[in-house]
Amino acid sequence: MGRKMIVGNWKEHPATAREAKRLFDATAALADVHPDIQAIVCPPAIYLGTVVEARKAKRSAAKVPLGAQDVFYEEKGAFTGAIGSKMLRSMDVEYVIIGHSERRKWFGETDAVVAKKVAAAHAAGLRVILCVGEPPEVRKKGVAAAKHYLAAQVSRGIKQAAKKGLWGIIVAYEPIWAIGSGRNDDPRDAAEVAAFIRKTARMAGARNVKVLYGGSVNDRDVGSYIGAKEIDGALVGGASVAIGELKKLFKNL
Ligand code: PGA
């Protein structure tokens, strides 16, 4: 079963490297008093070096693995602005978020691009956190419609990687309407969909699948998601970059 995970997706925060160090140190201190939880932080790539140094400074901090928020599918070359899997590995990065709905929305990522990134990152030894989630207009039609949408997104996302054997993928279920909106999913619906996603990923060839829930997770509801046996943890945005919020969240685990 393994420990439940709390993955902090810092997005485009904080504003300075100094604050990034503070945020990491605060997260590591909280993780240290919650050894039953696997805390992972995903800072903006520009702060990875800062966080790597902060991890080295304390033995407890080294127990908090690092994730990146994106990766390009080519290892190297004339791809201005891009960062490849091996570069991330060389910075002690173990996890990578791929296909977040904000990447899809603001950076035009399609399922085809996501699939290439998943395959490249997995081949390079990164643990992939593949994000999927239905838009509000789909969810309005009900949970069955959402499942139909998600089945396509999950299988398209992992198909390429699964051809070579896909072990240890993490799928984050993040309904688009729940992200950053304060409107989170009913924990029972989230658990049902998480079980469905696990089944779909297995049918598409993935093994040892973990499923996270994400979307406006806060201190009041985190327990109702990660307490469900179908859900292996939470992907947390807003509450992972505000130290006060994060403290409350860990307190309620
Ligand atoms: P949120 O973000 O917790 O701020 O809704 C979650 C995410 O997008 O990963």
PDB file of C-alpha atoms and ligand atoms in Angstrom:
ATOM      1  CA  MET A   1       0.000   0.000   0.000  1.00  0.00           C
ATOM      2  CA  GLY A   2       2.740   2.451   0.953  1.00  0.00           C
ATOM      3  CA  ARG A   3       2.523   5.793   2.639  1.00  0.00           C
ATOM      4  CA  LYS A   4      -0.022   8.355   1.511  1.00  0.00           C
ATOM      5  CA  MET A   5       1.560  11.169  -0.489  1.00  0.00           C
ATOM      6  CA  ILE A   6       1.198  14.914  -0.221  1.00  0.00           C
ATOM      7  CA  VAL A   7       2.644  16.433  -3.382  1.00  0.00           C
ATOM      8  CA  GLY A   8       3.127  20.195  -3.328  1.00  0.00           C
ATOM      9  CA  ASN A   9       2.703  21.721  -6.758  1.00  0.00           C
ATOM     10  CA  TRP A  10       4.160  25.181  -6.260  1.00  0.00           C
ATOM     11  CA  LYS A  11       3.209  26.329  -9.777  1.00  0.00           C
ATOM     12  CA  GLU A  12       4.673  29.805 -10.503  1.00  0.00           C
ATOM     13  CA  HIS A  13       5.442  30.526  -6.832  1.00  0.00           C
ATOM     14  CA  PRO A  14       7.130  31.880  -4.752  1.00  0.00           C
ATOM     15  CA  ALA A  15       8.541  35.155  -6.087  1.00  0.00           C
ATOM     16  CA  THR A  16      12.151  34.675  -4.960  1.00  0.00           C
ATOM     17  CA  ALA A  17      14.716  31.935  -4.367  1.00  0.00           C
ATOM     18  CA  ARG A  18      14.983  33.026  -0.743  1.00  0.00           C
ATOM     19  CA  GLU A  19      11.264  32.384  -0.233  1.00  0.00           C
ATOM     20  CA  ALA A  20      11.593  29.063  -2.047  1.00  0.00           C
ATOM     21  CA  LYS A  21      14.201  27.993   0.486  1.00  0.00           C
ATOM     22  CA  ARG A  22      11.971  29.066   3.375  1.00  0.00           C
ATOM     23  CA  LEU A  23       9.018  27.220   1.920  1.00  0.00           C
ATOM     24  CA  PHE A  24      11.049  24.083   1.391  1.00  0.00           C
ATOM     25  CA  ASP A  25      12.494  24.209   4.913  1.00  0.00           C
ATOM     26  CA  ALA A  26       9.007  24.655   6.379  1.00  0.00           C
ATOM     27  CA  THR A  27       7.663  21.730   4.342  1.00  0.00           C
ATOM     28  CA  ALA A  28      10.580  19.509   5.349  1.00  0.00           C
ATOM     29  CA  ALA A  29      10.034  20.357   9.043  1.00  0.00           C
ATOM     30  CA  LEU A  30       6.357  19.394   8.760  1.00  0.00           C
ATOM     31  CA  ALA A  31       7.214  16.207   6.895  1.00  0.00           C
ATOM     32  CA  ASP A  32       9.691  15.332   9.613  1.00  0.00           C
ATOM     33  CA  VAL A  33       6.965  15.185  12.252  1.00  0.00           C
ATOM     34  CA  HIS A  34       4.685  13.198   9.926  1.00  0.00           C
ATOM     35  CA  PRO A  35       6.814  10.198   8.952  1.00  0.00           C
ATOM     36  CA  ASP A  36       3.634   8.338   7.989  1.00  0.00           C
ATOM     37  CA  ILE A  37       3.223  10.744   5.049  1.00  0.00           C
ATOM     38  CA  GLN A  38       5.432  10.934   1.961  1.00  0.00           C
ATOM     39  CA  ALA A  39       5.791  14.649   1.255  1.00  0.00           C
ATOM     40  CA  ILE A  40       7.113  15.647  -2.169  1.00  0.00           C
ATOM     41  CA  VAL A  41       7.725  19.179  -3.410  1.00  0.00           C
ATOM     42  CA  CYS A  42       7.590  20.379  -6.998  1.00  0.00           C
ATOM     43  CA  PRO A  43       9.165  23.847  -7.180  1.00  0.00           C
ATOM     44  CA  PRO A  44       9.611  25.908 -10.340  1.00  0.00           C
ATOM     45  CA  ALA A  45      12.663  24.518 -12.182  1.00  0.00           C
ATOM     46  CA  ILE A  46      14.656  27.691 -11.570  1.00  0.00           C
ATOM     47  CA  TYR A  47      14.624  26.987  -7.817  1.00  0.00           C
ATOM     48  CA  LEU A  48      15.658  23.345  -8.030  1.00  0.00           C
ATOM     49  CA  GLY A  49      19.300  24.191  -7.308  1.00  0.00           C
ATOM     50  CA  THR A  50      18.315  26.204  -4.232  1.00  0.00           C
ATOM     51  CA  VAL A  51      16.121  23.397  -2.957  1.00  0.00           C
ATOM     52  CA  VAL A  52      18.787  20.767  -3.642  1.00  0.00           C
ATOM     53  CA  GLU A  53      21.173  22.740  -1.430  1.00  0.00           C
ATOM     54  CA  ALA A  54      18.517  23.092   1.280  1.00  0.00           C
ATOM     55  CA  ARG A  55      17.958  19.335   1.157  1.00  0.00           C
ATOM     56  CA  LYS A  56      21.646  18.693   1.752  1.00  0.00           C
ATOM     57  CA  ALA A  57      21.711  20.945   4.800  1.00  0.00           C
ATOM     58  CA  LYS A  58      19.583  18.685   7.015  1.00  0.00           C
ATOM     59  CA  ARG A  59      19.191  14.950   7.169  1.00  0.00           C
ATOM     60  CA  SER A  60      15.419  15.247   7.661  1.00  0.00           C
ATOM     61  CA  ALA A  61      15.124  17.512   4.606  1.00  0.00           C
ATOM     62  CA  ALA A  62      16.742  14.866   2.431  1.00  0.00           C
ATOM     63  CA  LYS A  63      13.690  12.673   3.069  1.00  0.00           C
ATOM     64  CA  VAL A  64      11.537  15.049   1.000  1.00  0.00           C
ATOM     65  CA  PRO A  65      11.988  14.101  -2.648  1.00  0.00           C
ATOM     66  CA  LEU A  66      11.869  16.654  -5.428  1.00  0.00           C
ATOM     67  CA  GLY A  67       9.603  16.790  -8.416  1.00  0.00           C
ATOM     68  CA  ALA A  68       9.570  19.028 -11.471  1.00  0.00           C
ATOM     69  CA  GLN A  69       6.409  20.575 -12.859  1.00  0.00           C
ATOM     70  CA  ASP A  70       7.105  19.693 -16.468  1.00  0.00           C
ATOM     71  CA  VAL A  71       9.722  18.149 -18.747  1.00  0.00           C
ATOM     72  CA  PHE A  72      10.386  18.138 -22.475  1.00  0.00           C
ATOM     73  CA  TYR A  73      10.442  14.836 -24.338  1.00  0.00           C
ATOM     74  CA  GLU A  74      13.783  15.455 -26.063  1.00  0.00           C
ATOM     75  CA  GLU A  75      16.901  14.999 -23.934  1.00  0.00           C
ATOM     76  CA  LYS A  76      18.903  17.796 -25.507  1.00  0.00           C
ATOM     77  CA  GLY A  77      19.212  19.926 -28.607  1.00  0.00           C
ATOM     78  CA  ALA A  78      17.989  23.137 -30.163  1.00  0.00           C
ATOM     79  CA  PHE A  79      14.817  23.467 -28.061  1.00  0.00           C
ATOM     80  CA  THR A  80      14.999  26.909 -26.476  1.00  0.00           C
ATOM     81  CA  GLY A  81      13.623  27.024 -22.964  1.00  0.00           C
ATOM     82  CA  ALA A  82      13.261  23.262 -22.671  1.00  0.00           C
ATOM     83  CA  ILE A  83      14.489  21.015 -19.847  1.00  0.00           C
ATOM     84  CA  GLY A  84      15.028  17.290 -20.416  1.00  0.00           C
ATOM     85  CA  SER A  85      14.598  14.281 -18.126  1.00  0.00           C
ATOM     86  CA  LYS A  86      18.320  13.621 -17.727  1.00  0.00           C
ATOM     87  CA  MET A  87      18.896  17.231 -16.691  1.00  0.00           C
ATOM     88  CA  LEU A  88      16.243  16.800 -14.022  1.00  0.00           C
ATOM     89  CA  ARG A  89      17.783  13.525 -12.876  1.00  0.00           C
ATOM     90  CA  SER A  90      21.143  15.262 -12.555  1.00  0.00           C
ATOM     91  CA  MET A  91      19.502  17.700 -10.107  1.00  0.00           C
ATOM     92  CA  ASP A  92      18.269  14.878  -7.855  1.00  0.00           C
ATOM     93  CA  VAL A  93      14.742  15.193  -9.200  1.00  0.00           C
ATOM     94  CA  GLU A  94      12.795  11.950  -8.787  1.00  0.00           C
ATOM     95  CA  TYR A  95       9.270  12.920  -9.833  1.00  0.00           C
ATOM     96  CA  VAL A  96       7.771  14.960 -12.636  1.00  0.00           C
ATOM     97  CA  ILE A  97       4.278  16.314 -13.109  1.00  0.00           C
ATOM     98  CA  ILE A  98       3.159  15.903 -16.711  1.00  0.00           C
ATOM     99  CA  GLY A  99       0.003  17.111 -18.453  1.00  0.00           C
ATOM    100  CA  HIS A 100      -1.282  19.426 -15.742  1.00  0.00           C
ATOM    101  CA  SER A 101      -4.431  21.155 -16.982  1.00  0.00           C
ATOM    102  CA  GLU A 102      -2.623  24.501 -16.745  1.00  0.00           C
ATOM    103  CA  ARG A 103       0.047  23.182 -19.137  1.00  0.00           C
ATOM    104  CA  ARG A 104      -2.708  22.012 -21.423  1.00  0.00           C
ATOM    105  CA  LYS A 105      -4.524  25.352 -21.215  1.00  0.00           C
ATOM    106  CA  TRP A 106      -1.713  27.942 -21.232  1.00  0.00           C
ATOM    107  CA  PHE A 107       0.954  26.051 -23.162  1.00  0.00           C
ATOM    108  CA  GLY A 108      -1.231  24.193 -25.633  1.00  0.00           C
ATOM    109  CA  GLU A 109      -0.204  20.678 -24.591  1.00  0.00           C
ATOM    110  CA  THR A 110      -2.181  17.959 -26.287  1.00  0.00           C
ATOM    111  CA  ASP A 111      -2.619  14.315 -25.264  1.00  0.00           C
ATOM    112  CA  ALA A 112      -0.073  13.430 -27.969  1.00  0.00           C
ATOM    113  CA  VAL A 113       2.571  15.714 -26.446  1.00  0.00           C
ATOM    114  CA  VAL A 114       1.727  14.472 -22.957  1.00  0.00           C
ATOM    115  CA  ALA A 115       2.151  10.853 -24.111  1.00  0.00           C
ATOM    116  CA  LYS A 116       5.632  11.603 -25.507  1.00  0.00           C
ATOM    117  CA  LYS A 117       6.661  13.321 -22.293  1.00  0.00           C
ATOM    118  CA  VAL A 118       5.387  10.437 -20.152  1.00  0.00           C
ATOM    119  CA  ALA A 119       7.328   7.918 -22.255  1.00  0.00           C
ATOM    120  CA  ALA A 120      10.565   9.943 -22.230  1.00  0.00           C
ATOM    121  CA  ALA A 121      10.426  10.745 -18.513  1.00  0.00           C
ATOM    122  CA  HIS A 122       9.626   7.157 -17.546  1.00  0.00           C
ATOM    123  CA  ALA A 123      12.420   5.822 -19.756  1.00  0.00           C
ATOM    124  CA  ALA A 124      14.854   8.181 -18.026  1.00  0.00           C
ATOM    125  CA  GLY A 125      13.849   6.838 -14.609  1.00  0.00           C
ATOM    126  CA  LEU A 126      11.606   9.651 -13.373  1.00  0.00           C
ATOM    127  CA  ARG A 127       8.400   8.809 -11.510  1.00  0.00           C
ATOM    128  CA  VAL A 128       5.669  10.337 -13.621  1.00  0.00           C
ATOM    129  CA  ILE A 129       2.704  12.129 -12.074  1.00  0.00           C
ATOM    130  CA  LEU A 130       0.284  12.266 -14.986  1.00  0.00           C
ATOM    131  CA  CYS A 131      -2.514  14.767 -14.490  1.00  0.00           C
ATOM    132  CA  VAL A 132      -5.967  14.163 -15.870  1.00  0.00           C
ATOM    133  CA  GLY A 133      -9.286  15.857 -15.237  1.00  0.00           C
ATOM    134  CA  GLU A 134     -12.549  16.666 -16.905  1.00  0.00           C
ATOM    135  CA  PRO A 135     -13.792  20.195 -17.704  1.00  0.00           C
ATOM    136  CA  PRO A 136     -16.953  21.512 -16.021  1.00  0.00           C
ATOM    137  CA  GLU A 137     -19.172  20.984 -19.057  1.00  0.00           C
ATOM    138  CA  VAL A 138     -18.388  17.258 -18.993  1.00  0.00           C
ATOM    139  CA  ARG A 139     -18.923  16.887 -15.268  1.00  0.00           C
ATOM    140  CA  LYS A 140     -22.309  18.640 -15.559  1.00  0.00           C
ATOM    141  CA  LYS A 141     -23.449  15.532 -17.431  1.00  0.00           C
ATOM    142  CA  GLY A 142     -22.574  13.360 -14.426  1.00  0.00           C
ATOM    143  CA  VAL A 143     -19.849  11.068 -13.070  1.00  0.00           C
ATOM    144  CA  ALA A 144     -20.344   8.510 -15.872  1.00  0.00           C
ATOM    145  CA  ALA A 145     -19.596  11.173 -18.500  1.00  0.00           C
ATOM    146  CA  ALA A 146     -16.522  12.237 -16.530  1.00  0.00           C
ATOM    147  CA  LYS A 147     -15.276   8.623 -16.452  1.00  0.00           C
ATOM    148  CA  HIS A 148     -15.709   8.312 -20.193  1.00  0.00           C
ATOM    149  CA  TYR A 149     -13.639  11.478 -20.727  1.00  0.00           C
ATOM    150  CA  LEU A 150     -10.966  10.379 -18.242  1.00  0.00           C
ATOM    151  CA  ALA A 151     -10.627   6.895 -19.703  1.00  0.00           C
ATOM    152  CA  ALA A 152      -9.599   8.437 -23.016  1.00  0.00           C
ATOM    153  CA  GLN A 153      -7.209  10.888 -21.359  1.00  0.00           C
ATOM    154  CA  VAL A 154      -5.527   8.228 -19.207  1.00  0.00           C
ATOM    155  CA  SER A 155      -5.089   5.697 -21.984  1.00  0.00           C
ATOM    156  CA  ARG A 156      -3.827   8.270 -24.497  1.00  0.00           C
ATOM    157  CA  GLY A 157      -1.400   9.635 -21.912  1.00  0.00           C
ATOM    158  CA  ILE A 158       0.219   6.318 -21.035  1.00  0.00           C
ATOM    159  CA  LYS A 159      -0.161   4.302 -24.230  1.00  0.00           C
ATOM    160  CA  GLN A 160       3.271   5.065 -25.635  1.00  0.00           C
ATOM    161  CA  ALA A 161       5.097   4.440 -22.352  1.00  0.00           C
ATOM    162  CA  ALA A 162       3.127   1.256 -21.680  1.00  0.00           C
ATOM    163  CA  LYS A 163       4.455  -0.343 -24.874  1.00  0.00           C
ATOM    164  CA  LYS A 164       7.824  -0.733 -23.146  1.00  0.00           C
ATOM    165  CA  GLY A 165       6.354  -1.630 -19.758  1.00  0.00           C
ATOM    166  CA  LEU A 166       5.195   1.131 -17.479  1.00  0.00           C
ATOM    167  CA  TRP A 167       5.898   0.540 -13.815  1.00  0.00           C
ATOM    168  CA  GLY A 168       5.096   2.905 -11.000  1.00  0.00           C
ATOM    169  CA  ILE A 169       3.052   5.610 -12.644  1.00  0.00           C
ATOM    170  CA  ILE A 170       1.118   8.063 -10.491  1.00  0.00           C
ATOM    171  CA  VAL A 171      -2.059   9.496 -11.968  1.00  0.00           C
ATOM    172  CA  ALA A 172      -3.416  12.677 -10.404  1.00  0.00           C
ATOM    173  CA  TYR A 173      -7.129  13.123 -10.808  1.00  0.00           C
ATOM    174  CA  GLU A 174      -7.738  16.853 -10.900  1.00  0.00           C
ATOM    175  CA  PRO A 175     -11.186  17.887 -12.104  1.00  0.00           C
ATOM    176  CA  ILE A 176     -10.526  21.170 -13.933  1.00  0.00           C
ATOM    177  CA  TRP A 177     -13.442  22.898 -12.239  1.00  0.00           C
ATOM    178  CA  ALA A 178     -11.982  22.068  -8.823  1.00  0.00           C
ATOM    179  CA  ILE A 179      -8.492  23.508  -9.385  1.00  0.00           C
ATOM    180  CA  GLY A 180      -7.894  26.778  -7.570  1.00  0.00           C
ATOM    181  CA  SER A 181     -11.625  27.354  -7.349  1.00  0.00           C
ATOM    182  CA  GLY A 182     -12.376  26.420  -3.759  1.00  0.00           C
ATOM    183  CA  ARG A 183     -14.996  24.022  -5.180  1.00  0.00           C
ATOM    184  CA  ASN A 184     -13.701  20.558  -4.487  1.00  0.00           C
ATOM    185  CA  ASP A 185     -15.108  17.251  -5.508  1.00  0.00           C
ATOM    186  CA  ASP A 186     -17.303  15.142  -3.243  1.00  0.00           C
ATOM    187  CA  PRO A 187     -14.782  12.745  -1.636  1.00  0.00           C
ATOM    188  CA  ARG A 188     -17.015   9.745  -2.465  1.00  0.00           C
ATOM    189  CA  ASP A 189     -17.114  10.710  -6.141  1.00  0.00           C
ATOM    190  CA  ALA A 190     -13.358  11.315  -6.092  1.00  0.00           C
ATOM    191  CA  ALA A 191     -12.773   7.850  -4.588  1.00  0.00           C
ATOM    192  CA  GLU A 192     -15.023   6.207  -7.168  1.00  0.00           C
ATOM    193  CA  VAL A 193     -13.261   7.980 -10.024  1.00  0.00           C
ATOM    194  CA  ALA A 194      -9.835   7.169  -8.534  1.00  0.00           C
ATOM    195  CA  ALA A 195     -10.684   3.458  -8.534  1.00  0.00           C
ATOM    196  CA  PHE A 196     -11.847   3.771 -12.134  1.00  0.00           C
ATOM    197  CA  ILE A 197      -8.627   5.546 -13.159  1.00  0.00           C
ATOM    198  CA  ARG A 198      -6.499   2.823 -11.546  1.00  0.00           C
ATOM    199  CA  LYS A 199      -8.432   0.151 -13.440  1.00  0.00           C
ATOM    200  CA  THR A 200      -8.142   2.054 -16.715  1.00  0.00           C
ATOM    201  CA  ALA A 201      -4.386   2.576 -16.296  1.00  0.00           C
ATOM    202  CA  ARG A 202      -3.903  -1.123 -15.546  1.00  0.00           C
ATOM    203  CA  MET A 203      -5.912  -2.079 -18.590  1.00  0.00           C
ATOM    204  CA  ALA A 204      -3.701   0.205 -20.665  1.00  0.00           C
ATOM    205  CA  GLY A 205      -0.661  -1.752 -19.447  1.00  0.00           C
ATOM    206  CA  ALA A 206       0.568   0.173 -16.400  1.00  0.00           C
ATOM    207  CA  ARG A 207       1.634  -1.669 -13.250  1.00  0.00           C
ATOM    208  CA  ASN A 208       1.863  -0.452  -9.658  1.00  0.00           C
ATOM    209  CA  VAL A 209      -0.448   2.506 -10.305  1.00  0.00           C
ATOM    210  CA  LYS A 210      -1.049   5.142  -7.651  1.00  0.00           C
ATOM    211  CA  VAL A 211      -3.852   7.671  -7.866  1.00  0.00           C
ATOM    212  CA  LEU A 212      -3.855  11.100  -6.240  1.00  0.00           C
ATOM    213  CA  TYR A 213      -6.682  13.585  -5.923  1.00  0.00           C
ATOM    214  CA  GLY A 214      -6.099  17.286  -6.555  1.00  0.00           C
ATOM    215  CA  GLY A 215      -8.157  20.445  -6.807  1.00  0.00           C
ATOM    216  CA  SER A 216      -8.607  22.938  -3.958  1.00  0.00           C
ATOM    217  CA  VAL A 217      -7.453  20.451  -1.314  1.00  0.00           C
ATOM    218  CA  ASN A 218      -7.228  22.261   2.027  1.00  0.00           C
ATOM    219  CA  ASP A 219      -6.795  21.526   5.719  1.00  0.00           C
ATOM    220  CA  ARG A 220     -10.517  20.919   6.210  1.00  0.00           C
ATOM    221  CA  ASP A 221     -10.967  18.245   3.568  1.00  0.00           C
ATOM    222  CA  VAL A 222      -7.550  16.674   3.033  1.00  0.00           C
ATOM    223  CA  GLY A 223      -8.393  13.834   5.434  1.00  0.00           C
ATOM    224  CA  SER A 224     -11.545  12.890   3.580  1.00  0.00           C
ATOM    225  CA  TYR A 225      -9.560  12.349   0.371  1.00  0.00           C
ATOM    226  CA  ILE A 226      -6.432  10.661   1.603  1.00  0.00           C
ATOM    227  CA  GLY A 227      -8.440   8.663   4.118  1.00  0.00           C
ATOM    228  CA  ALA A 228     -10.128   6.830   1.233  1.00  0.00           C
ATOM    229  CA  LYS A 229      -8.527   3.496   0.381  1.00  0.00           C
ATOM    230  CA  GLU A 230      -8.867   4.245  -3.357  1.00  0.00           C
ATOM    231  CA  ILE A 231      -6.828   7.465  -3.073  1.00  0.00           C
ATOM    232  CA  ASP A 232      -3.069   7.319  -2.472  1.00  0.00           C
ATOM    233  CA  GLY A 233      -2.572  10.986  -1.685  1.00  0.00           C
ATOM    234  CA  ALA A 234      -3.201  14.570  -2.699  1.00  0.00           C
ATOM    235  CA  LEU A 235      -1.718  16.982  -5.210  1.00  0.00           C
ATOM    236  CA  VAL A 236      -1.900  20.349  -3.503  1.00  0.00           C
ATOM    237  CA  GLY A 237      -1.440  23.716  -5.207  1.00  0.00           C
ATOM    238  CA  GLY A 238      -2.506  26.837  -3.299  1.00  0.00           C
ATOM    239  CA  ALA A 239      -2.226  25.341   0.186  1.00  0.00           C
ATOM    240  CA  SER A 240       1.323  24.082  -0.510  1.00  0.00           C
ATOM    241  CA  VAL A 241       2.798  27.554  -1.029  1.00  0.00           C
ATOM    242  CA  ALA A 242       1.336  29.324   1.986  1.00  0.00           C
ATOM    243  CA  ILE A 243       3.221  28.165   5.075  1.00  0.00           C
ATOM    244  CA  GLY A 244       0.269  28.843   7.406  1.00  0.00           C
ATOM    245  CA  GLU A 245      -2.094  26.815   5.206  1.00  0.00           C
ATOM    246  CA  LEU A 246       0.411  24.031   4.900  1.00  0.00           C
ATOM    247  CA  LYS A 247       0.844  23.811   8.660  1.00  0.00           C
ATOM    248  CA  LYS A 248      -2.917  23.504   9.128  1.00  0.00           C
ATOM    249  CA  LEU A 249      -3.088  20.902   6.393  1.00  0.00           C
ATOM    250  CA  PHE A 250      -0.402  18.712   7.958  1.00  0.00           C
ATOM    251  CA  LYS A 251      -2.016  19.122  11.355  1.00  0.00           C
ATOM    252  CA  ASN A 252      -5.226  17.594  10.011  1.00  0.00           C
ATOM    253  CA  LEU A 253      -3.623  14.586   8.372  1.00  0.00           C
TER     254      LEU A 253
HETATM  255  P1  PGA B   1      -5.066  23.845  -6.102  1.00  0.00           P
HETATM  256  O1  PGA B   1      -4.145  23.255  -7.267  1.00  0.00           O
HETATM  257  O2  PGA B   1      -4.805  23.009  -4.880  1.00  0.00           O
HETATM  258  O3  PGA B   1      -4.587  25.271  -5.937  1.00  0.00           O
HETATM  259  O4  PGA B   1      -6.471  23.749  -6.569  1.00  0.00           O
HETATM  260  C1  PGA B   1      -3.982  21.880  -7.415  1.00  0.00           C
HETATM  261  C2  PGA B   1      -3.240  21.621  -8.696  1.00  0.00           C
HETATM  262  O5  PGA B   1      -3.551  22.267  -9.711  1.00  0.00           O
HETATM  263  O6  PGA B   1      -2.335  20.775  -8.747  1.00  0.00           O
END
